[in-house]
Coordinates of N, CA and C and ligand atoms in Angstrom, one line a residue:
M181 N -7.1 15.7 -11.1 CA -7.5 14.5 -9.8 C -7.4 15.3 -8.6
K182 N -7.9 14.5 -7.2 CA -8.0 14.9 -6.3 C -7.2 14.2 -5.0
F183 N -6.6 15.0 -4.1 CA -6.0 14.7 -3.6 C -6.5 14.6 -2.2
V184 N -6.8 13.3 -1.2 CA -7.6 13.8 -0.3 C -6.9 12.8 1.5
D185 N -6.1 13.7 1.8 CA -5.6 12.8 3.0 C -6.2 11.8 3.8
L186 N -5.1 10.8 4.2 CA -6.0 9.7 4.6 C -5.2 9.8 6.4
P187 N -6.0 9.2 7.3 CA -5.2 8.8 8.9 C -3.9 8.7 8.6
V188 N -3.1 7.9 7.9 CA -1.8 7.8 8.0 C -1.5 8.6 7.3
V189 N -0.6 9.8 8.1 CA 0.5 10.4 7.4 C 1.3 10.6 6.4
G190 N 1.1 11.6 5.0 CA 1.4 11.5 4.0 C 0.8 10.3 3.3
A191 N -0.4 9.4 3.2 CA -0.8 8.7 2.6 C -1.9 9.9 2.2
K192 N -2.4 9.2 1.0 CA -3.7 10.2 0.0 C -4.5 9.0 -0.9
H193 N -5.7 9.7 -0.7 CA -6.6 8.8 -1.5 C -6.9 9.8 -2.9
V194 N -5.9 9.3 -4.2 CA -6.0 10.1 -5.3 C -7.2 9.6 -6.0
Q195 N -8.3 10.6 -6.2 CA -9.0 10.6 -6.5 C -9.3 10.7 -8.1
A196 N -9.6 10.1 -9.2 CA -9.7 10.3 -10.6 C -10.6 11.5 -10.9
E197 N -11.1 12.4 -11.5 CA -11.9 13.2 -12.0 C -12.5 12.7 -13.4
P198 N -12.7 11.7 -14.0 CA -13.4 11.4 -15.1 C -13.8 12.9 -16.2
V199 N -13.6 13.2 -17.1 CA -14.3 14.0 -17.9 C -15.2 13.2 -19.1
R200 N -16.6 12.5 -18.9 CA -17.4 11.9 -19.7 C -18.4 12.4 -20.6
D201 N -18.2 11.8 -21.7 CA -19.2 12.0 -23.4 C -19.5 11.2 -23.5
E202 N -20.0 11.0 -24.6 CA -21.2 10.0 -25.1 C -20.2 8.7 -25.7
R203 N -18.9 8.9 -25.4 CA -18.1 7.9 -25.8 C -17.5 6.7 -24.7
G204 N -17.6 7.6 -23.4 CA -17.2 7.1 -22.3 C -16.7 8.3 -21.4
A205 N -15.4 8.0 -21.3 CA -14.8 8.9 -20.0 C -13.6 8.8 -20.2
F206 N -12.9 10.1 -20.3 CA -11.0 10.0 -19.9 C -10.9 10.6 -18.4
A207 N -9.9 10.0 -17.7 CA -9.3 10.7 -16.7 C -7.7 10.5 -16.5
R208 N -7.6 11.6 -16.2 CA -5.8 11.6 -15.7 C -5.5 10.5 -14.5
L209 N -4.5 9.8 -14.5 CA -4.3 8.9 -13.3 C -3.0 9.4 -12.7
W210 N -2.0 10.0 -13.5 CA -0.9 10.6 -12.9 C -0.4 12.0 -13.5
C211 N 0.2 12.6 -12.6 CA 0.6 14.0 -13.5 C 1.9 14.4 -12.2
R212 N 3.0 14.5 -13.3 CA 4.2 14.9 -12.1 C 4.1 16.0 -11.5
D213 N 3.7 16.8 -12.1 CA 3.1 18.5 -11.1 C 2.3 18.2 -10.4
E214 N 1.0 17.5 -10.6 CA 0.1 17.5 -9.9 C 0.5 16.6 -8.5
F215 N 1.3 15.8 -8.8 CA 2.2 14.9 -7.6 C 2.8 15.2 -6.8
A216 N 3.8 16.5 -7.8 CA 4.7 17.5 -6.9 C 4.0 18.6 -6.2
R217 N 2.7 18.9 -6.4 CA 2.2 20.2 -5.8 C 1.5 19.3 -4.8
A218 N 0.9 18.0 -4.7 CA 0.3 17.6 -3.4 C 1.5 16.7 -2.5
G219 N 3.0 16.8 -2.6 CA 3.8 16.5 -1.8 C 3.9 15.2 -2.4
L220 N 4.0 14.3 -3.1 CA 4.0 13.4 -3.4 C 5.3 13.6 -4.5
P221 N 5.8 11.8 -4.3 CA 7.2 12.1 -5.6 C 6.6 12.3 -7.2
G222 N 7.5 13.0 -7.9 CA 7.0 13.6 -9.0 C 7.6 12.7 -10.5
E223 N 8.1 11.4 -9.6 CA 8.9 10.6 -11.2 C 8.6 9.0 -10.5
L224 N 8.4 8.0 -11.7 CA 8.2 6.5 -11.1 C 9.3 5.9 -11.7
A225 N 9.3 5.0 -11.0 CA 10.0 4.0 -11.4 C 10.2 2.6 -11.9
Q226 N 9.2 2.0 -11.3 CA 8.7 0.7 -11.5 C 7.0 1.0 -11.6
T227 N 6.5 -0.3 -12.4 CA 5.3 -0.7 -12.5 C 5.2 -2.2 -12.4
S228 N 3.9 -2.3 -11.4 CA 4.1 -4.2 -11.4 C 2.5 -4.3 -11.5
A229 N 2.0 -5.8 -11.8 CA 0.5 -5.8 -11.1 C 0.9 -7.2 -10.5
S230 N -0.7 -7.5 -10.0 CA -1.1 -8.9 -9.2 C -2.2 -9.0 -9.9
F231 N -2.1 -10.4 -10.2 CA -3.4 -11.0 -10.7 C -4.0 -11.5 -9.5
N232 N -5.2 -11.7 -9.0 CA -5.5 -12.7 -7.9 C -6.9 -13.3 -8.4
T233 N -6.9 -14.7 -8.2 CA -8.1 -15.3 -8.7 C -9.5 -15.6 -8.0
L234 N -9.0 -15.6 -6.5 CA -10.5 -15.6 -5.8 C -10.9 -14.2 -5.0
A235 N -12.0 -14.3 -4.7 CA -12.5 -13.0 -3.9 C -12.1 -13.5 -2.4
G236 N -11.3 -12.9 -1.7 CA -11.0 -13.1 -0.4 C -9.6 -13.6 -0.1
T237 N -8.4 -13.3 -1.5 CA -7.3 -13.1 -1.6 C -6.8 -12.0 -0.8
L238 N -5.8 -12.4 0.0 CA -5.0 -11.2 1.0 C -3.3 -11.6 0.6
R239 N -3.5 -10.5 0.4 CA -1.6 -10.0 0.5 C -1.3 -8.9 1.2
G240 N -0.3 -9.4 2.1 CA 0.4 -8.3 2.7 C 0.4 -8.8 4.6
L241 N 0.5 -8.1 5.5 CA 1.2 -6.6 5.2 C 2.9 -6.8 4.8
H242 N 3.4 -5.7 3.6 CA 4.6 -5.7 3.6 C 4.8 -4.1 3.9
F243 N 5.8 -3.7 4.1 CA 6.8 -2.6 4.3 C 8.1 -2.7 3.9
T244 N 8.7 -1.5 3.9 CA 10.6 -1.4 3.6 C 11.0 -0.8 5.0
W245 N 12.1 -1.1 5.2 CA 13.1 -0.5 6.1 C 13.6 0.5 5.7
P246 N 14.2 1.6 6.5 CA 15.0 2.4 5.8 C 16.1 2.1 5.2
P247 N 17.0 2.2 4.3 CA 16.6 4.0 3.9 C 15.7 3.7 2.2
S248 N 15.2 2.6 2.6 CA 13.8 2.6 1.5 C 13.4 4.0 1.3
G249 N 13.0 4.6 -0.1 CA 11.9 5.3 0.1 C 11.0 4.9 -0.9
E250 N 10.9 3.8 -1.0 CA 9.9 3.5 -1.9 C 8.3 3.6 -1.5
G251 N 7.9 4.5 -2.4 CA 6.4 4.4 -1.9 C 5.6 3.8 -3.1
K252 N 4.5 3.8 -3.1 CA 3.7 3.1 -3.7 C 2.0 3.5 -4.1
L253 N 2.2 3.5 -5.8 CA 0.7 4.3 -5.6 C -0.4 2.9 -6.4
V254 N -1.2 2.7 -5.6 CA -1.8 1.4 -5.8 C -3.3 1.6 -6.4
R255 N -3.6 0.6 -7.1 CA -5.1 1.2 -8.2 C -5.5 -0.1 -8.3
C256 N -6.7 -0.2 -8.7 CA -7.3 -1.3 -8.5 C -7.9 -1.5 -10.3
A257 N -7.3 -2.5 -11.1 CA -7.4 -2.3 -12.7 C -8.6 -3.0 -12.8
R258 N -8.9 -3.8 -12.1 CA -10.1 -4.9 -12.2 C -10.9 -5.4 -11.0
G259 N -11.9 -5.3 -10.9 CA -12.7 -6.0 -9.7 C -12.8 -4.9 -8.5
R260 N -12.6 -5.0 -7.0 CA -12.8 -4.6 -6.5 C -11.8 -5.0 -5.3
L261 N -11.3 -3.9 -4.2 CA -10.5 -4.6 -3.4 C -10.3 -3.8 -1.9
H262 N -10.2 -4.7 -1.0 CA -10.4 -3.7 0.6 C -8.4 -3.1 0.7
D263 N -8.5 -2.1 0.6 CA -6.9 -1.8 0.6 C -6.7 -1.2 1.7
L264 N -5.7 -1.7 2.9 CA -5.4 -0.9 4.1 C -3.9 -0.7 4.3
L265 N -3.9 0.3 4.8 CA -2.6 1.1 5.3 C -2.3 0.8 7.0
L266 N -1.1 0.8 7.3 CA -0.6 0.5 8.9 C 0.4 1.3 9.0
D267 N 0.2 2.7 9.5 CA 1.8 3.0 9.9 C 2.7 2.5 10.5
L268 N 3.8 2.1 10.3 CA 5.2 1.6 11.3 C 6.3 2.2 10.9
R269 N 6.1 3.6 11.1 CA 7.1 4.6 11.1 C 7.3 5.2 12.5
P270 N 8.3 4.4 13.4 CA 8.0 4.9 15.1 C 8.3 6.2 14.8
D271 N 8.4 6.9 14.3 CA 8.7 8.9 14.4 C 7.8 9.6 13.5
S272 N 6.9 8.4 13.3 CA 5.2 9.4 12.3 C 4.7 9.6 13.6
P273 N 3.9 10.8 13.7 CA 2.8 11.1 14.0 C 1.7 10.2 14.4
S274 N 1.4 9.4 13.0 CA 0.4 8.3 12.7 C 0.8 7.0 13.0
F275 N 2.1 6.8 13.9 CA 2.6 5.6 14.3 C 1.8 4.8 14.8
G276 N 1.3 3.3 13.9 CA 0.1 2.9 15.0 C -0.8 2.9 14.4
V277 N -1.4 4.2 13.3 CA -2.5 4.1 13.0 C -2.9 3.4 11.7
H278 N -4.0 2.6 11.4 CA -4.3 1.9 10.4 C -5.5 2.9 9.4
C279 N -5.7 2.4 8.5 CA -6.6 3.2 7.8 C -7.1 2.0 6.1
A280 N -8.4 2.1 5.6 CA -8.3 1.4 4.4 C -9.3 2.1 3.3
V281 N -9.4 1.9 2.6 CA -10.2 2.1 1.4 C -10.4 0.9 0.5
V282 N -11.9 1.4 0.3 CA -12.0 0.2 -0.7 C -11.5 1.2 -2.2
L283 N -10.7 0.0 -3.3 CA -10.5 0.8 -4.2 C -11.3 -0.3 -5.5
D284 N -12.0 0.6 -6.3 CA -13.0 -0.4 -7.2 C -12.8 0.4 -8.9
A285 N -12.6 -0.9 -9.7 CA -12.0 -0.7 -11.3 C -12.9 0.5 -11.8
D286 N -14.1 0.5 -11.7 CA -14.8 1.6 -12.0 C -14.6 2.8 -12.0
E287 N -13.7 3.0 -10.2 CA -13.9 4.5 -10.3 C -12.3 5.0 -10.6
R288 N -11.4 4.2 -10.3 CA -10.4 4.4 -11.3 C -9.6 5.5 -10.0
H289 N -9.7 5.2 -8.8 CA -8.7 6.0 -7.8 C -7.8 5.4 -7.4
A290 N -7.0 5.8 -6.7 CA -5.8 5.1 -6.1 C -5.1 5.6 -4.7
V291 N -4.5 5.1 -4.2 CA -4.1 5.1 -3.3 C -2.6 5.5 -3.1
W292 N -2.1 6.4 -2.2 CA -0.8 6.2 -2.6 C -0.1 6.0 -1.1
I293 N 0.9 5.3 -0.9 CA 1.5 4.6 0.4 C 2.8 4.9 0.4
P294 N 3.3 5.6 1.8 CA 4.5 6.5 2.0 C 5.4 5.3 2.2
P295 N 6.6 5.7 2.0 CA 7.4 4.7 2.7 C 7.8 4.5 3.7
G296 N 7.5 3.2 4.3 CA 7.7 2.6 5.6 C 6.3 2.4 6.1
V297 N 5.3 3.0 5.3 CA 4.0 2.5 5.5 C 3.6 1.2 5.2
A298 N 3.0 0.5 6.0 CA 2.7 -1.3 5.9 C 1.8 -1.2 5.2
H299 N 1.6 -2.1 3.9 CA 0.3 -2.5 2.7 C 0.0 -3.9 2.6
G300 N -1.4 -3.6 2.8 CA -2.1 -4.7 2.3 C -3.4 -5.0 1.7
F301 N -3.8 -6.2 1.2 CA -5.0 -5.7 0.7 C -5.9 -7.0 0.3
Q302 N -7.1 -7.4 0.5 CA -7.8 -8.0 0.2 C -8.5 -7.9 -1.0
T303 N -9.1 -9.2 -1.7 CA -10.0 -8.8 -2.8 C -10.9 -8.9 -2.7
L304 N -12.4 -8.5 -3.0 CA -13.8 -8.1 -2.6 C -14.2 -9.2 -4.0
V305 N -13.7 -9.2 -4.8 CA -14.5 -9.9 -6.2 C -13.0 -10.8 -6.7
D306 N -13.9 -12.0 -7.2 CA -13.1 -13.0 -8.3 C -12.1 -12.0 -9.2
A307 N -11.1 -12.6 -9.5 CA -10.2 -12.0 -11.1 C -9.9 -10.4 -10.9
T308 N -9.9 -10.0 -9.3 CA -8.9 -8.7 -9.3 C -8.0 -8.6 -9.4
E309 N -7.5 -7.4 -10.1 CA -6.0 -7.3 -10.8 C -5.9 -6.1 -10.4
V310 N -4.4 -5.8 -9.4 CA -3.7 -4.4 -8.7 C -2.5 -4.0 -9.5
H311 N -2.8 -2.8 -9.9 CA -1.7 -1.9 -10.0 C -0.6 -1.0 -9.4
Y312 N 0.6 -1.3 -9.3 CA 1.2 -0.5 -8.6 C 2.3 0.4 -9.6
S313 N 2.4 1.3 -9.0 CA 3.5 2.1 -9.7 C 4.4 2.7 -8.2
M314 N 6.0 2.5 -8.6 CA 6.6 2.6 -7.4 C 7.7 4.1 -7.4
N315 N 8.0 4.7 -7.1 CA 8.9 5.8 -7.0 C 10.6 5.8 -7.3
E316 N 10.6 4.5 -6.4 CA 12.1 3.5 -6.6 C 12.0 2.3 -7.0
P317 N 13.1 2.0 -7.4 CA 13.2 0.4 -7.9 C 12.7 -0.6 -6.4
Y318 N 12.9 -1.8 -7.0 CA 12.5 -3.0 -6.0 C 13.7 -3.2 -4.9
R319 N 13.6 -2.9 -3.6 CA 14.9 -3.1 -3.0 C 14.5 -4.7 -2.2
P320 N 14.5 -6.0 -2.6 CA 14.2 -7.0 -1.7 C 14.9 -7.1 -0.3
E321 N 16.4 -6.5 0.0 CA 16.5 -6.5 1.0 C 16.2 -5.4 1.9
L322 N 14.9 -5.0 1.5 CA 14.7 -3.9 2.6 C 13.5 -4.0 2.8
A323 N 12.8 -5.3 2.0 CA 11.7 -5.7 2.3 C 11.2 -7.0 3.5
D324 N 10.1 -6.2 3.9 CA 9.5 -7.6 5.2 C 8.0 -7.0 5.4
G325 N 8.1 -7.9 6.4 CA 6.2 -7.8 6.4 C 6.1 -8.5 7.7
Y326 N 4.4 -8.3 8.1 CA 3.9 -8.7 9.0 C 2.9 -9.4 9.5
R327 N 2.2 -10.3 10.0 CA 1.1 -11.0 9.5 C -0.3 -9.7 9.8
H328 N -1.3 -10.3 8.8 CA -2.6 -9.1 8.4 C -3.0 -9.7 9.4
D329 N -2.9 -10.5 10.3 CA -3.9 -10.9 11.8 C -3.1 -10.7 12.9
D330 N -2.0 -10.1 13.1 CA -0.9 -10.4 14.0 C -2.0 -9.9 15.4
P331 N -1.8 -10.6 16.3 CA -2.4 -9.9 17.5 C -2.7 -8.5 18.0
A332 N -1.3 -7.7 17.8 CA -1.0 -6.5 18.1 C -1.6 -5.4 17.2
F333 N -1.7 -6.1 15.9 CA -2.8 -5.1 15.1 C -4.5 -5.5 15.5
V334 N -4.4 -6.3 15.7 CA -6.1 -6.6 16.0 C -6.4 -6.1 17.4
A335 N -5.6 -5.8 18.2 CA -5.8 -5.0 19.5 C -5.9 -3.9 18.8
L336 N -5.4 -3.2 17.7 CA -5.8 -1.6 17.3 C -7.0 -1.6 16.5
G337 N -7.9 -2.9 16.3 CA -9.1 -2.7 15.5 C -8.9 -3.1 14.2
L338 N -8.0 -3.7 14.1 CA -7.3 -4.1 12.0 C -8.2 -5.1 11.9
A339 N -9.2 -4.9 10.9 CA -9.5 -6.4 10.8 C -10.0 -6.5 9.2
W340 N -10.4 -7.6 8.4 CA -10.4 -7.8 7.0 C -11.9 -8.3 6.6
P341 N -12.7 -7.3 5.6 CA -14.0 -8.0 5.3 C -14.3 -9.1 4.9
L342 N -13.6 -9.9 4.7 CA -14.2 -11.3 4.1 C -13.2 -12.4 5.0
P343 N -13.7 -13.6 5.1 CA -12.7 -14.8 5.2 C -11.5 -15.0 4.2
V344 N -10.4 -15.6 4.6 CA -9.4 -15.5 3.6 C -9.7 -16.5 3.0
S345 N -9.5 -16.3 1.6 CA -9.5 -17.3 0.8 C -8.3 -18.3 0.5
C346 N -6.9 -17.0 -0.1 CA -6.2 -17.5 -0.2 C -5.2 -16.4 0.3
I347 N -3.8 -16.8 0.6 CA -2.8 -16.5 1.2 C -1.5 -16.9 1.0
G348 N -0.4 -16.0 0.6 CA 0.8 -17.2 0.3 C 1.6 -17.4 1.4
A349 N 2.3 -18.4 1.4 CA 3.0 -18.8 2.6 C 3.9 -18.1 3.4
R350 N 4.7 -16.9 2.7 CA 5.4 -15.6 3.1 C 4.4 -15.5 4.0
D351 N 3.1 -15.1 3.6 CA 2.1 -13.9 4.4 C 1.6 -14.9 5.7
R352 N 1.8 -16.2 5.6 CA 1.0 -16.7 6.7 C 2.0 -17.2 7.7
E353 N 3.8 -16.7 7.3 CA 4.5 -16.9 8.7 C 5.5 -15.6 8.9
W354 N 4.9 -14.5 8.4 CA 5.9 -13.2 9.2 C 6.0 -13.5 10.7
P355 N 6.9 -13.2 11.2 CA 6.8 -13.1 12.8 C 5.9 -12.1 13.6
A356 N 6.0 -12.4 14.6 CA 4.8 -11.5 15.5 C 5.4 -10.0 15.1
F357 N 4.5 -9.5 15.4 CA 5.2 -7.7 16.0 C 5.2 -7.3 17.0
D358 N 6.3 -6.9 17.6 CA 6.7 -6.4 18.8 C 7.3 -4.9 18.6
V359 N 6.5 -4.3 19.3 CA 6.5 -2.8 19.1 C 8.6 -2.3 19.5
Q360 N 9.1 -2.9 20.7 CA 10.4 -2.2 20.8 C 11.1 -3.2 20.0
R361 N 10.9 -4.2 19.9 CA 12.0 -5.1 18.3 C 11.7 -4.0 17.2
H362 N 10.8 -3.5 17.0 CA 10.7 -3.0 15.6 C 11.2 -1.6 15.8
R363 N 11.1 -0.5 17.3 CA 11.8 0.4 17.1 C 13.0 0.2 17.3
Q364 N 13.6 -0.7 17.6 CA 15.3 -1.1 17.5 C 15.9 -0.9 16.0
R365 N 15.0 -2.4 15.5 CA 15.2 -2.4 14.0 C 15.3 -1.3 13.3
W366 N 14.4 -0.3 13.4 CA 14.3 0.8 12.9 C 15.2 2.2 13.0
A367 N 15.6 2.1 14.1 CA 16.5 2.9 14.4 C 18.4 2.2 13.8
A368 N 18.2 1.3 14.0 CA 19.3 0.4 13.6 C 19.7 0.7 12.1
A369 N 18.7 0.7 11.4 CA 18.4 0.8 9.6 C 19.0 1.9 9.4
Q370 N 17.8 3.0 10.5 CA 18.3 4.2 9.8 C 20.2 4.6 10.2
Q371 N 20.4 4.3 11.4 CA 21.9 4.6 11.4 C 22.6 3.8 10.5
G372 N 22.4 2.7 10.2 CA 22.9 2.1 9.0 C 23.1 2.4 7.6
A373 N 22.2 3.8 7.6 CA 21.7 4.2 6.8 C 23.0 5.7 6.3
R374 N 23.2 6.0 7.7 CA 23.6 7.4 8.4 C 25.4 7.3 7.5
Ligands
T46_69 C1 7.0 -6.1 -4.7 C2 8.0 -7.5 -5.9 C3 8.2 -8.5 -5.9 N1 8.8 -9.2 -6.8 C4 9.2 -10.4 -6.9 C5 9.3 -10.9 -5.4 C6 8.4 -12.5 -5.5 O1 9.3 -13.2 -6.4 C7 7.4 -12.2 -6.9 C8 6.0 -11.9 -5.5 O2 6.3 -10.9 -5.1 P1 5.4 -10.9 -3.4 O3 5.1 -11.9 -3.2 O4 5.8 -10.3 -2.6 O5 4.3 -10.2 -4.0 P2 2.8 -9.7 -3.4 O6 2.7 -10.6 -2.5 O7 2.1 -9.7 -4.3 O8 3.2 -8.4 -2.9 C9 2.8 -7.0 -3.2 O9 1.4 -6.9 -2.6 C10 1.7 -6.1 -1.6 C11 0.3 -6.2 -1.0 C12 2.6 -5.5 -1.3 O10 2.2 -4.0 -1.0 C13 3.9 -5.5 -2.3 O11 4.4 -4.2 -2.6 C14 3.8 -6.0 -3.2 O12 4.9 -6.6 -3.2 O13 7.9 -10.9 -7.3 C15 9.7 -8.2 -7.8 O14 10.1 -8.9 -8.6 N2 9.3 -6.8 -7.8 C16 8.8 -6.3 -7.0 O15 8.7 -4.8 -7.0

């Protein structure tokens, strides 16, 4: 595997390196020691999958408050998707930075999303399946989100490749992002964890 830094500090594009032969190919998708050497958690706690019927389906933007240490390795298991990260960690050098990677099932690459970084994706073809591997169990009480088209993010240049064909009610109704309020909640969550 190759680990390529993304503009969001700590995020990586994890590129599979298939070994091909007459039968097809073989590729390692996760390795405790290789991940540890790349500075990523060397253990996994949960894996999940989402099944998305229509091209243009949008899920996100989701993140977790401190003290969550939940990072996500996101992979496209079928189809293609536009995978987007937005750094919502006020103490990060890349706070407010967003970036996106196209994940295609045929390439078998993945994206590592560090804890506290908002994640969303939009499917680019019908019947796209997304697999998640998390290094900590899901903690719903720390999970939160903002709208994919929040004006504050649009002002940062955040955009999506297709018109949204399908989006869940919760993802339509997240509160507006306010940077001061976000910073305050983040600091309070960090204090509460101490
Ligand atoms: C994440 C998660 C969810 N759930 C339950 C909670 C809901 O009842 C149901 C669907 O959850 P949610 O609507 O959050 O699923 P998505 O909207 O697909 O969110 C996912 O896609 C976005 C882009 C992400 O980055 C999130 O990490 C990931 O949760 O599964 C669980 O039981 N365990 C879990 O780990």
